[in-house]
CSV table of C-alpha atoms in Angstrom, one decimal:
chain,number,residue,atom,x,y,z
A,25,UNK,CA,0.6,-23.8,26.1
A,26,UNK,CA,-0.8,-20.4,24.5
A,27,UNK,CA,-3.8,-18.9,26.3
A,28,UNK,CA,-6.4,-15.6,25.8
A,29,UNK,CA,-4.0,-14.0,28.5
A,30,UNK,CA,-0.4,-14.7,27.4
A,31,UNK,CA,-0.2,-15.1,23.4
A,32,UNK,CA,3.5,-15.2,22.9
A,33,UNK,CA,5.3,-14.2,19.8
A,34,UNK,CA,6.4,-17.6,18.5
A,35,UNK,CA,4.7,-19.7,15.5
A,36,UNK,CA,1.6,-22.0,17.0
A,37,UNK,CA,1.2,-25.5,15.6
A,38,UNK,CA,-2.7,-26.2,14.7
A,39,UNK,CA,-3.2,-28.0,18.3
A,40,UNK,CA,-1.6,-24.8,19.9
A,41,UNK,CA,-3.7,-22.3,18.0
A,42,UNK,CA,-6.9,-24.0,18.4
A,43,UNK,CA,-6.6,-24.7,22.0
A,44,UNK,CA,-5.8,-20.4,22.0
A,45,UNK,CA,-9.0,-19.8,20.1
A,46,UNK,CA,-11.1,-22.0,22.8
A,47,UNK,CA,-9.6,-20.2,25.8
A,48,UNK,CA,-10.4,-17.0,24.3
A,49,UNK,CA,-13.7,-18.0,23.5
A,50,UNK,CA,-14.5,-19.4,27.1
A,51,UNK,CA,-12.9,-16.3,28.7
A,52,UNK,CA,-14.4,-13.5,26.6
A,53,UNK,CA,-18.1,-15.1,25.6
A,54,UNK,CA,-20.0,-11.8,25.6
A,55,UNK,CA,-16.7,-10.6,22.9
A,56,UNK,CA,-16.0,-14.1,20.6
A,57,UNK,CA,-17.5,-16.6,19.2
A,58,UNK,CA,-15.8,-20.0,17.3
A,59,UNK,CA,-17.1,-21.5,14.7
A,60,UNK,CA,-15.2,-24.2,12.0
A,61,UNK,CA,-16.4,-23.5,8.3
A,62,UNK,CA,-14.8,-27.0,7.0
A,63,UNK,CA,-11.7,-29.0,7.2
A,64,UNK,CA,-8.9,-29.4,5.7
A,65,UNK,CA,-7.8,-32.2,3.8
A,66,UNK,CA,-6.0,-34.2,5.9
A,67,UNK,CA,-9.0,-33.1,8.7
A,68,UNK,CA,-8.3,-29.5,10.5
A,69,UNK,CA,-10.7,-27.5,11.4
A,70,UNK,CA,-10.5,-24.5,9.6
A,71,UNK,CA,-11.6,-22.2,12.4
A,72,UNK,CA,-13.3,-19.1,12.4
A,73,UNK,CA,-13.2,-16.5,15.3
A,74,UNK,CA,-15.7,-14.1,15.6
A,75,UNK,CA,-14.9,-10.4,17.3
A,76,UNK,CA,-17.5,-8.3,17.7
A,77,UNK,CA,-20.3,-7.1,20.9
A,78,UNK,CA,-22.7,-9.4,19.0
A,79,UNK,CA,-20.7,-12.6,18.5
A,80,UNK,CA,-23.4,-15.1,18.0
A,81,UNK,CA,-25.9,-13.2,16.0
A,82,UNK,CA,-26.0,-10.7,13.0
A,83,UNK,CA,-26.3,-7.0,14.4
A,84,UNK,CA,-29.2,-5.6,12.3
A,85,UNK,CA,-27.5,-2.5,10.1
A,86,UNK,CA,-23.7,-3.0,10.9
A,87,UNK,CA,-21.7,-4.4,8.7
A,88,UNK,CA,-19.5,-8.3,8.6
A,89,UNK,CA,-16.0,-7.8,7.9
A,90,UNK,CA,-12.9,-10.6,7.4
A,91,UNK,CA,-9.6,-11.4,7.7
A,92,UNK,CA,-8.3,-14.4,6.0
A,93,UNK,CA,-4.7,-15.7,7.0
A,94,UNK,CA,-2.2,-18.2,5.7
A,95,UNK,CA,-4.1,-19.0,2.7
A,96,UNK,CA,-0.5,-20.4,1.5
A,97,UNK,CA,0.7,-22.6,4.3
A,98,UNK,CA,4.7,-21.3,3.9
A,99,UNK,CA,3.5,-17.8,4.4
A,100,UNK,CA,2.6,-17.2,8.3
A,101,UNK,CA,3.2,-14.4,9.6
A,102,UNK,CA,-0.2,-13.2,9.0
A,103,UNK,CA,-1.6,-16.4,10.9
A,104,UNK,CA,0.6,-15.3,14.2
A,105,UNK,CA,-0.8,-11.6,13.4
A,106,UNK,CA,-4.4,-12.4,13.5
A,107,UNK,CA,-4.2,-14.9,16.9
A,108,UNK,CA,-2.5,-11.3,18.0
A,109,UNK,CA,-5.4,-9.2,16.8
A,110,UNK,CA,-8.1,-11.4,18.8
A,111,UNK,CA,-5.8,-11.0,21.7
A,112,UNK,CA,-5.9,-7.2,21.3
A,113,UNK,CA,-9.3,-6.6,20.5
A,114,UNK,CA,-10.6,-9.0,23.7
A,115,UNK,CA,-8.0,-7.1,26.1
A,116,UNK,CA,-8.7,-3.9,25.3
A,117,UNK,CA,-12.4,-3.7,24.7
A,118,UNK,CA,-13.4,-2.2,28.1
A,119,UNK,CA,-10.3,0.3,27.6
A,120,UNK,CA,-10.0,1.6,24.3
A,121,UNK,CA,-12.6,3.9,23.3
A,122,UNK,CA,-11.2,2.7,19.3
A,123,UNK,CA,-11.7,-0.9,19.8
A,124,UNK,CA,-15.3,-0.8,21.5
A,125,UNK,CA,-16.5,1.2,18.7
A,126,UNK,CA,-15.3,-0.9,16.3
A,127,UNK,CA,-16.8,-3.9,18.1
A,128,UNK,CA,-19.9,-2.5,18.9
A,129,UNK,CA,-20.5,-1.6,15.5
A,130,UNK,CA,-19.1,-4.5,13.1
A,131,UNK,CA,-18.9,-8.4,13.3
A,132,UNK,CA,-14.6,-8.9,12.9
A,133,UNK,CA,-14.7,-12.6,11.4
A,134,UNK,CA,-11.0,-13.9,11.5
A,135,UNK,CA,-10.1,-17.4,9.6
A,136,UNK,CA,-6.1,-17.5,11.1
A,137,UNK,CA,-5.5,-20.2,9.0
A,138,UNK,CA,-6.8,-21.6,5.8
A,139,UNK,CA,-4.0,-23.9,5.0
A,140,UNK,CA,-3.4,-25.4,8.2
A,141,UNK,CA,-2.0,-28.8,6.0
A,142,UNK,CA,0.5,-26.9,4.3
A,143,UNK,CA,1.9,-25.5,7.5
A,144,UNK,CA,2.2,-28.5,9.3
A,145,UNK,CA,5.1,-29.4,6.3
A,146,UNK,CA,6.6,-25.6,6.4
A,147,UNK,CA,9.9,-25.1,7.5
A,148,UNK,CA,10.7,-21.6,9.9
A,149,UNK,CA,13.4,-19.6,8.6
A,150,UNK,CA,12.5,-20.4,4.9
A,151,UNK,CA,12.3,-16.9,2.7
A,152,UNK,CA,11.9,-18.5,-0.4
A,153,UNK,CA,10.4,-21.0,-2.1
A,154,UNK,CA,7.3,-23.5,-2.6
A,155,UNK,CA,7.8,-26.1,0.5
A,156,UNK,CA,4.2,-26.2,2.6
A,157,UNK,CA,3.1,-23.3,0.3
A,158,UNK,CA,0.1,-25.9,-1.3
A,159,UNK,CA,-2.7,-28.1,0.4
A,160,UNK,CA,-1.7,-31.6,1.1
A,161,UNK,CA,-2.9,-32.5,-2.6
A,162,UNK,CA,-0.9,-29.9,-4.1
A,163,UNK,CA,-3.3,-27.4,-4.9
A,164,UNK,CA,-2.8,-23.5,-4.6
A,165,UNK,CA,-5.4,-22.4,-2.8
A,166,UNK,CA,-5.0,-18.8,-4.5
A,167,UNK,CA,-5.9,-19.8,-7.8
A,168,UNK,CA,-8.3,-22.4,-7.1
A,169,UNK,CA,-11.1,-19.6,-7.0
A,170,UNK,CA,-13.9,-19.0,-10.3
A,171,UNK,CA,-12.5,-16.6,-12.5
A,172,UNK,CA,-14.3,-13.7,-14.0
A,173,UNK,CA,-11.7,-13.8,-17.1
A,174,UNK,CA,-10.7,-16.9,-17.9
A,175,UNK,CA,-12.4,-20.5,-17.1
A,176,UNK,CA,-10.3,-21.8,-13.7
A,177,UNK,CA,-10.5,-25.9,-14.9
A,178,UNK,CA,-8.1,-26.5,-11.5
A,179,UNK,CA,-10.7,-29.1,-9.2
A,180,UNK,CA,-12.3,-27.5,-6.7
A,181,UNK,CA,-10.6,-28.4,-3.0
A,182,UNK,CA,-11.6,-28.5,0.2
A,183,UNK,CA,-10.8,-25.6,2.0
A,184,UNK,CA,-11.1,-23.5,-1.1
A,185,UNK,CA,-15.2,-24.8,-0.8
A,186,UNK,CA,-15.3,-23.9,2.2
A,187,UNK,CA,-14.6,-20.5,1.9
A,188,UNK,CA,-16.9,-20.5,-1.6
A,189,UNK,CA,-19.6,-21.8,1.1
A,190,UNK,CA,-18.7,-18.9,4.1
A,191,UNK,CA,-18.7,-16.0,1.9
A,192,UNK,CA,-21.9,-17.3,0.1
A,193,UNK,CA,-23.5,-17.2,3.7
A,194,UNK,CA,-22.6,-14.1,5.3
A,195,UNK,CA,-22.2,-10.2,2.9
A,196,UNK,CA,-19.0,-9.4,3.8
A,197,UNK,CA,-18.2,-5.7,3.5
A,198,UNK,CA,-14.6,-5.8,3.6
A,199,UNK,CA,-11.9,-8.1,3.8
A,200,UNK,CA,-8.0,-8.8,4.0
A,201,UNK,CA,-5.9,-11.7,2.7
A,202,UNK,CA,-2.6,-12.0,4.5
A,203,UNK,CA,0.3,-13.5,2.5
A,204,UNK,CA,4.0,-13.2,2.8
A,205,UNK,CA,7.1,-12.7,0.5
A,206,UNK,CA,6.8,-9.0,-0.2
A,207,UNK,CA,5.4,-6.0,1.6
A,208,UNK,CA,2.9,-4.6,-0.6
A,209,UNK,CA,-1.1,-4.0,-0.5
A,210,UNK,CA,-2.2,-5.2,-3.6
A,211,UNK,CA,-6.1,-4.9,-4.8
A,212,UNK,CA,-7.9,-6.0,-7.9
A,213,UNK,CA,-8.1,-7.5,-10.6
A,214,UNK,CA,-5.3,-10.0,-9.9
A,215,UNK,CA,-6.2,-11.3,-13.7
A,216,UNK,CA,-6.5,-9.9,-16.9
A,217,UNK,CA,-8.5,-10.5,-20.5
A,218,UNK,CA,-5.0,-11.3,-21.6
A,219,UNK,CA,-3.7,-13.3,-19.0
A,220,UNK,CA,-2.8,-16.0,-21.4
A,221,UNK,CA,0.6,-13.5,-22.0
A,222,UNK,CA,1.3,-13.9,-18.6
A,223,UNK,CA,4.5,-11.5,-17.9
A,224,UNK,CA,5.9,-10.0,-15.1
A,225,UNK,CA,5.3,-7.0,-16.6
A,226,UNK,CA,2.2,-6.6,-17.2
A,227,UNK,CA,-0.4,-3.8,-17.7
A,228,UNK,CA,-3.0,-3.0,-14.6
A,229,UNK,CA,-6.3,-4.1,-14.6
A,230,UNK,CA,-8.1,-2.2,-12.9
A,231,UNK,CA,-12.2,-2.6,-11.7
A,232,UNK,CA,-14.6,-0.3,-11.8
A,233,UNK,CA,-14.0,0.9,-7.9
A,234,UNK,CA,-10.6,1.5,-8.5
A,235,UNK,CA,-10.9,5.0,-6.0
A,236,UNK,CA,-12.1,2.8,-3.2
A,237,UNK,CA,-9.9,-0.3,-3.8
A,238,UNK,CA,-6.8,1.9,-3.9
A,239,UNK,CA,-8.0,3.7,-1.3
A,240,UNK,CA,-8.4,0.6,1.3
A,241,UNK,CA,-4.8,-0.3,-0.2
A,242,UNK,CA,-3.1,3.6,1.0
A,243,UNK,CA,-5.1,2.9,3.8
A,244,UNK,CA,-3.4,-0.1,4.9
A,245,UNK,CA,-0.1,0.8,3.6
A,246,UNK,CA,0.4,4.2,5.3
A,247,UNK,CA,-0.5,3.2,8.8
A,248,UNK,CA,2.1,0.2,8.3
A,249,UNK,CA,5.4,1.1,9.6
A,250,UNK,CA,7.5,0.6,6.7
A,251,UNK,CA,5.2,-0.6,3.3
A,252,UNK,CA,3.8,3.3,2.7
A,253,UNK,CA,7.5,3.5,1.7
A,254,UNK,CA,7.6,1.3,-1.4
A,255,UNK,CA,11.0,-0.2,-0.3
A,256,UNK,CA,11.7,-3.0,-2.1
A,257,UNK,CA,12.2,-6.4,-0.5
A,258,UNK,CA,15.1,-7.1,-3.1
A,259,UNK,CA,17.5,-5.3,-5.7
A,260,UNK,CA,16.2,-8.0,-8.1
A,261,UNK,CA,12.6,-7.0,-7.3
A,262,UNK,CA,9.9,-4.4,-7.8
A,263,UNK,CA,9.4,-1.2,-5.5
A,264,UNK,CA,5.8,-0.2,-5.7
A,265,UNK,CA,4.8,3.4,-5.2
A,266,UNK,CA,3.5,4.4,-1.9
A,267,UNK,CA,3.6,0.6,-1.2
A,268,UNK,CA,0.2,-0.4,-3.2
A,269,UNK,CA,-0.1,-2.1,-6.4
A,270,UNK,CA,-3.1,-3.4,-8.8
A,271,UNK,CA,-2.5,-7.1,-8.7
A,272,UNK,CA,-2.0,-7.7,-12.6
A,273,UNK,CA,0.4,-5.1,-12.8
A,274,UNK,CA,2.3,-7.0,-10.2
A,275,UNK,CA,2.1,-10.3,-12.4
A,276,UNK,CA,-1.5,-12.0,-13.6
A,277,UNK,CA,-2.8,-15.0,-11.9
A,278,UNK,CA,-5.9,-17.0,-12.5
A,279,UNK,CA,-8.3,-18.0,-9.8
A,280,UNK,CA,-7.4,-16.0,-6.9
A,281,UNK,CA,-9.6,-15.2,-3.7
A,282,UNK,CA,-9.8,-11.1,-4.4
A,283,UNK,CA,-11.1,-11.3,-7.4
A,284,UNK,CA,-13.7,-14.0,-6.4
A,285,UNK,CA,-14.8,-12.2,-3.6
A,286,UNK,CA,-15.3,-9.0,-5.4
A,287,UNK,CA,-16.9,-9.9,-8.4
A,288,UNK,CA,-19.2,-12.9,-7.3
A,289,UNK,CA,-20.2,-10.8,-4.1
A,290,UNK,CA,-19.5,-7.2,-4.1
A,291,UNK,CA,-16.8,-7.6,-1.2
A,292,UNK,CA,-13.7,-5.4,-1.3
A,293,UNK,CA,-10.8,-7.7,-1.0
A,294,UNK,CA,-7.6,-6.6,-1.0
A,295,UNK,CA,-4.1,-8.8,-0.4
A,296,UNK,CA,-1.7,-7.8,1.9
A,297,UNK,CA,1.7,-8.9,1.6
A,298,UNK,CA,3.4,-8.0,4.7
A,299,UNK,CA,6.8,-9.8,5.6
A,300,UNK,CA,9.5,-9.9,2.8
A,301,UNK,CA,10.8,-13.4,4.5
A,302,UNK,CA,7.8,-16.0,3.8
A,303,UNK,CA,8.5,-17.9,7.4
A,304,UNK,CA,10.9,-15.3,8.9
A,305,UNK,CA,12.2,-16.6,12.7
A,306,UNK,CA,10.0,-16.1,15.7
A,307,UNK,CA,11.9,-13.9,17.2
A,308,UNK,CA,10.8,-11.3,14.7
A,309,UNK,CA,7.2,-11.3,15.3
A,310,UNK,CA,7.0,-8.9,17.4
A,311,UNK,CA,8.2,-6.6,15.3
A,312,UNK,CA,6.0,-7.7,12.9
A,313,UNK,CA,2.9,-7.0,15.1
A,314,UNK,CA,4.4,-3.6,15.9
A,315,UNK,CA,4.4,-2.7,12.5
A,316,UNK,CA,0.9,-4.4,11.4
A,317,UNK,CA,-1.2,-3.7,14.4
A,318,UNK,CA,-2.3,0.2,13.8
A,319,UNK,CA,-3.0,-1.0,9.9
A,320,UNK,CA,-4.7,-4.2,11.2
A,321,UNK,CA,-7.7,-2.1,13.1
A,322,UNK,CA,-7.9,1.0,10.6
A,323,UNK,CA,-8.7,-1.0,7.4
A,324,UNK,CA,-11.5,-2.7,9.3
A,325,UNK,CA,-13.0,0.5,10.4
A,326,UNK,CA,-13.1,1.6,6.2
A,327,UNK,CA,-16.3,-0.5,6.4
A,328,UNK,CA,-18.3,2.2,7.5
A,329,UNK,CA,-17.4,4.9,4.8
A,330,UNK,CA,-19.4,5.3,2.0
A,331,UNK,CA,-23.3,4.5,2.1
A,332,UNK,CA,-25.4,2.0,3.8
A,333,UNK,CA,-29.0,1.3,4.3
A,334,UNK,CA,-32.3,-0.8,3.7
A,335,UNK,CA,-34.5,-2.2,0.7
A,336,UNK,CA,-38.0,-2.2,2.2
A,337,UNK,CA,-41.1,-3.2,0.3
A,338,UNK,CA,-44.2,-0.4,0.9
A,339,UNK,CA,-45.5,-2.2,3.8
A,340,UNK,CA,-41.9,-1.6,5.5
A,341,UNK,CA,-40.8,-5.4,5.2
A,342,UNK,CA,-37.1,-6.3,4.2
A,343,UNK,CA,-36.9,-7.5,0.7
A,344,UNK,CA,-33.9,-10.1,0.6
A,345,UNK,CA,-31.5,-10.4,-2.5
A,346,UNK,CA,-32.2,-7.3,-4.1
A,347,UNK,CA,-29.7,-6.1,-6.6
A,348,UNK,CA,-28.1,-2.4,-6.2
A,349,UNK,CA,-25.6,-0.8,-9.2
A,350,UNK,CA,-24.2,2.3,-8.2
A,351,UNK,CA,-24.2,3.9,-11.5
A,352,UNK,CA,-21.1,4.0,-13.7
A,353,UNK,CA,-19.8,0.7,-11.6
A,354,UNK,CA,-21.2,-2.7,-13.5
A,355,UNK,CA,-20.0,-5.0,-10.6
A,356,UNK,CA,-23.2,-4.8,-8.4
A,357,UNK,CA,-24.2,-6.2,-5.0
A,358,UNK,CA,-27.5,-7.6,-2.5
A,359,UNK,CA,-29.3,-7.0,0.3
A,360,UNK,CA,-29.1,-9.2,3.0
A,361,UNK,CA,-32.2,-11.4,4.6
A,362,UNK,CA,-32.8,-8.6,6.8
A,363,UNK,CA,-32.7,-5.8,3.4
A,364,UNK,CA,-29.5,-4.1,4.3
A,365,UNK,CA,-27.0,-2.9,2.2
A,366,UNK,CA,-23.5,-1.7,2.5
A,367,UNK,CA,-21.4,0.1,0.1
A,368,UNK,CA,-17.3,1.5,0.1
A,369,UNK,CA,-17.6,4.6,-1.7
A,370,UNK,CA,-15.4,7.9,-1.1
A,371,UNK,CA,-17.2,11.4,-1.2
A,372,UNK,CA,-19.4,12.5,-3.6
A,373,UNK,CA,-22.6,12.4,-5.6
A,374,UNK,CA,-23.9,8.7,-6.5
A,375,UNK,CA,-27.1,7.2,-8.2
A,376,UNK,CA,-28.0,3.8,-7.5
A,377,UNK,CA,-30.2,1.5,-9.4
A,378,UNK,CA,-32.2,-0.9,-7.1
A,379,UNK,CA,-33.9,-4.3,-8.6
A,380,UNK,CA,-36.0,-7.1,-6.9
A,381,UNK,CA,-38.0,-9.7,-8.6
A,382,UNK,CA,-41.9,-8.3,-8.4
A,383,UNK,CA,-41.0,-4.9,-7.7
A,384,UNK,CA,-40.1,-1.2,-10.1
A,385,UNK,CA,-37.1,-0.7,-10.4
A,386,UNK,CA,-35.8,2.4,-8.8
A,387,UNK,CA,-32.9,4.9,-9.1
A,388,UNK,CA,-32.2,7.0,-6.3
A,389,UNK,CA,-29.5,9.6,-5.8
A,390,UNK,CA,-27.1,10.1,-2.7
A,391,UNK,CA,-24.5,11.6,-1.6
A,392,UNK,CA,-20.9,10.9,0.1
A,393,UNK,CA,-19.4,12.7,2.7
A,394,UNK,CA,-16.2,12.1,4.6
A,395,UNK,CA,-17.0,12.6,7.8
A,396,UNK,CA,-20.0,9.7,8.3
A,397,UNK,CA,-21.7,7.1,6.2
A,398,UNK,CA,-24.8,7.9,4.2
A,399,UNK,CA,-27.8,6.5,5.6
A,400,UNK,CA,-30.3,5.5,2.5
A,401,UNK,CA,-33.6,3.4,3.1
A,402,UNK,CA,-35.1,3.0,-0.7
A,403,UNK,CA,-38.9,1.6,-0.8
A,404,UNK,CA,-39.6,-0.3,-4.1
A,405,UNK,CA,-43.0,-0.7,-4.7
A,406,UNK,CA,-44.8,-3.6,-6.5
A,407,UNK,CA,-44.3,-3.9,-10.4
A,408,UNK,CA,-47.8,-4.0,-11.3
A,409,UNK,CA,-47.7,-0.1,-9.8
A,410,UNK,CA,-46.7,2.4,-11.8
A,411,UNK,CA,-45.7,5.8,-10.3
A,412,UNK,CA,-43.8,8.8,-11.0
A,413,UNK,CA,-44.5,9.7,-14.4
A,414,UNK,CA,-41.1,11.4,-15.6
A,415,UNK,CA,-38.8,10.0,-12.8
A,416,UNK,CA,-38.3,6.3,-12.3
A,417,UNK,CA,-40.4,4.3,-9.2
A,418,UNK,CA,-42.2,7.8,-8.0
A,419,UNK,CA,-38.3,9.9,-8.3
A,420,UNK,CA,-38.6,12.6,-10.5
A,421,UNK,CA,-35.6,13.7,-12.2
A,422,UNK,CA,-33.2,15.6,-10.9
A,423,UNK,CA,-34.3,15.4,-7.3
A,424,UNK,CA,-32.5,14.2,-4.2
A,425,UNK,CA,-33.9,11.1,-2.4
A,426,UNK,CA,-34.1,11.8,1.7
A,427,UNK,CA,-33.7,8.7,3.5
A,428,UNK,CA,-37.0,7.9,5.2
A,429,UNK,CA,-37.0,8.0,9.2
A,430,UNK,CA,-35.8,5.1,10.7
A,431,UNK,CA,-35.3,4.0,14.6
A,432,UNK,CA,-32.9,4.8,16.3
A,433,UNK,CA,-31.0,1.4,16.4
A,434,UNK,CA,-30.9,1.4,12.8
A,435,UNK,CA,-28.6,4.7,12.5
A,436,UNK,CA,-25.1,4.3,12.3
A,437,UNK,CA,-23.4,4.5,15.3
A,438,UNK,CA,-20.5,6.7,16.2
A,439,UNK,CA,-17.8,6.4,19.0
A,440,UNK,CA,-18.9,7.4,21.8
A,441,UNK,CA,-16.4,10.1,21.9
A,442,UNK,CA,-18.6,12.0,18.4
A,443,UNK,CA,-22.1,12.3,21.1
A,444,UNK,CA,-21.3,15.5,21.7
A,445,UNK,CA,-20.4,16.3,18.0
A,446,UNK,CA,-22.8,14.7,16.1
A,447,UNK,CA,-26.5,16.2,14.8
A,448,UNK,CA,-29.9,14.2,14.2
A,449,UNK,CA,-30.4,16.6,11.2
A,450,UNK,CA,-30.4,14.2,8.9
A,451,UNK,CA,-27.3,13.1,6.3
A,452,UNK,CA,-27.5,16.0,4.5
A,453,UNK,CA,-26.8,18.6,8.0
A,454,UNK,CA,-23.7,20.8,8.0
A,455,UNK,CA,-20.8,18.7,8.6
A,456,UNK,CA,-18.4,21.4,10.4
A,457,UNK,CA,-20.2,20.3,13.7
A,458,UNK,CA,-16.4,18.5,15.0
A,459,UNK,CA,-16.7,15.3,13.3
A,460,UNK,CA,-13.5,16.5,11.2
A,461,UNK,CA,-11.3,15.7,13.8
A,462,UNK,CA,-12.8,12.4,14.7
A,463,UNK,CA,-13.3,11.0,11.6
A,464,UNK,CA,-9.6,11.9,10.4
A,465,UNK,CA,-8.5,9.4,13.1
A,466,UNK,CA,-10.8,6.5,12.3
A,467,UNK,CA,-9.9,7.0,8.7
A,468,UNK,CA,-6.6,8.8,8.7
């Protein structure tokens, strides 16, 4: 029987894994917490660990980040790799310096399993074909998502609702599909406006945060072992460049979770393909953790680049579901209950539009660094106020917004190995002050 101590590197069957995830969660309480977002059809949970410092509750400022595994039931190695990720993250929180900072400062959300049903009817050893890859109606789960190009008529399922329900809930940030078959990182759009000529060689179709999305994708992909290499899994199939691909250039599908995820709410969702063998033998797992595990923890950590922050109203209240464009990029995003905001962007300059029902709009600028995330509160003040004659909501043109002060516990936080590097001078100090070398690691 698996437990929080001893995971070993052979498949678990959904009574195995679920009695894992409620050891862990009685061992480490102050580290996990377990939740079930739904069930399945034939009735299995669809469990949902969380790893963070703050298990049970939001941590105000710091972002919520997912992995989703086995979304088709014939492809698990990414189900073994995620019980395998809890297990390392629990273990080594009091002795990696990494790991605590990344739990101290994000909410890890890990669903091992969405297709638990398909699974149960999988066969190990099986490379290639469809046994076990559907739910237990027959549905694939990966396009039963809404579709921002073409209308998805396929009936909505049960574990495909559930996930429509979780990510309606809680802003994800971030967030990784596992699937097997090929070792690629793939990232949106997964469908095209032409996607009724669906070929197998088809032309990219690419969002409008193509830098970041292709970024997350090298990010994964070079700290992998092997996929950075673009070898391919066949002679018959395609090698992709540095071992990243846009998903319609791959082939077009309708429906699928990335595209959902990104488009309906703002989160950067990216599908990682990472065993060529759908259900290779377990004796291979372990290699496929060795090869996984340093990619695993750094794409996570790429929820803190870019710019985050707060929508307040001018008394210094939160204003919930406010809308934020960064300029130049039509697929926009809201602020939480609490008025935060997060945002993937790499370096440089940025405007945002910010809208809220009663308010002025605003337009602030910003800027990206490498080193640290910007840290931009924006105060929208009631629309029956007009300000700012030449700017827009009291900006004037041209001129750089400056974050309002903030406390302390609202700043991002770095690891605790940065203290001695880092400068209360505001996002816009020098940033030759050492952070270089850090920051190369957590994003390198």
């Amino acid at each position: 029987m698996p437990d929080s101590q001893n995971l070993d590197f052979v498949y678990h069957d959904h009574e195995e894994l679920t009695r894992f995830l409620r050891a862990t969660s009685a061992r480490y309480p102050n580290l996990t917490a377990l939740y079930s977002i739904g069930k399945s059809i034939q009735g299995r949970d669809l469990w949902v660990m969380v790893v963070s410092s703050s298990p049970y509750e939001h941590m105000i400022g710091k972002p919520d980040v997912k992995y989703v595994g086995n979304i088709h039931g014939n492809e698990p190695v990414g189900r073994e790799m995620l019980l395998h990720l809890i297990q390392y993250f629990v273990s080594s929180y009091s002795s990696d310096q990494y790991v605590k900072w990344l739990l101290d400062n994000t909410r890890i959300h890990i669903l091992p399993t969405m297709n638990p049903d398909g699974y149960a009817v999988s066969k190990e050893g099986t490379c290639d074909g469809g046994q076990g890859r559907y739910n237990a109606r027959g549905f694939d789960l990966n396009r039963n998502f809404p579709d921002y190009f073409k209308q998805n008529n396929k009936r909505g399922q049960p574990e495909t609702d559930a996930v429509k329900d979780w990510i309606s809930k809680i802003q994800f940030v971030l967030s990784g599909s596992l699937h097997g078959g090929a070792l690629v990182a793939s990232y949106p759009y997964d469908n095209t406006p032409n996607s009724m000529f669906q070929t197998y060689s088809a032309a990219p179709s690419l969002t409008p945060d193509d830098d970041v999305l292709k970024h997350l994708s090298l990010v994964y992909a070079r700290n992998h072992a092997k996929m950075s290499r673009g070898v391919a899994c066949k002679s018959a199939t395609p090698a992709f460049e540095n071992g990243i691909t846009n998903g319609a250039a791959w082939y077009p599908l309708t429906g699928g979770m990335q595209d959902y995820n990104y488009v309906w709410y703002g989160c950067m969702e990216i599908t990682l393909e990472i065993s060529c063998c759908k259900f290779p033998p377990a004796y291979e797992l372990k290699k496929y953790w060795e090869d996984n595990q340093l990619s695993l923890i750094k794409f996570l950590a790429e929820a803190h680049r870019g710019v985050q922050g707060f929508v307040f109203d001018p008394a210094g209240m939160p204003i919930e579901r406010a809308s934020i464009k960064i300029k130049g990029r039509d697929v926009g995003f809201q602020t939480t209950k609490y008025g935060e905001f997060w945002r993937i962007l790499l370096p440089g300059y940025y405007k945002a539009e910010v809208f809220a029902e009663s308010f002025a709009p605003r337009e602030v600028e910003f800027v990206i660094v490498e080193q640290h995330p910007t840290l931009l509160n924006v105060t929208l003040q009631p629309s029956k106020r007009i300000e700012g004659i030449g700017g827009i909501g009291g900006v004037s043109p041209g001129g750089m917004y400056r974050p309002i002060p903030v406390p302390q516990h609202y700043r991002p936080q770095m690891p605790p190995y940065a203290a001695a590097a880092s400068s209360d001078n505001g996002i816009f100090s020098t940033i030759s002050n050492g952070l270089n070398s850090l920051y190369s690691n957590i994003f390198g």
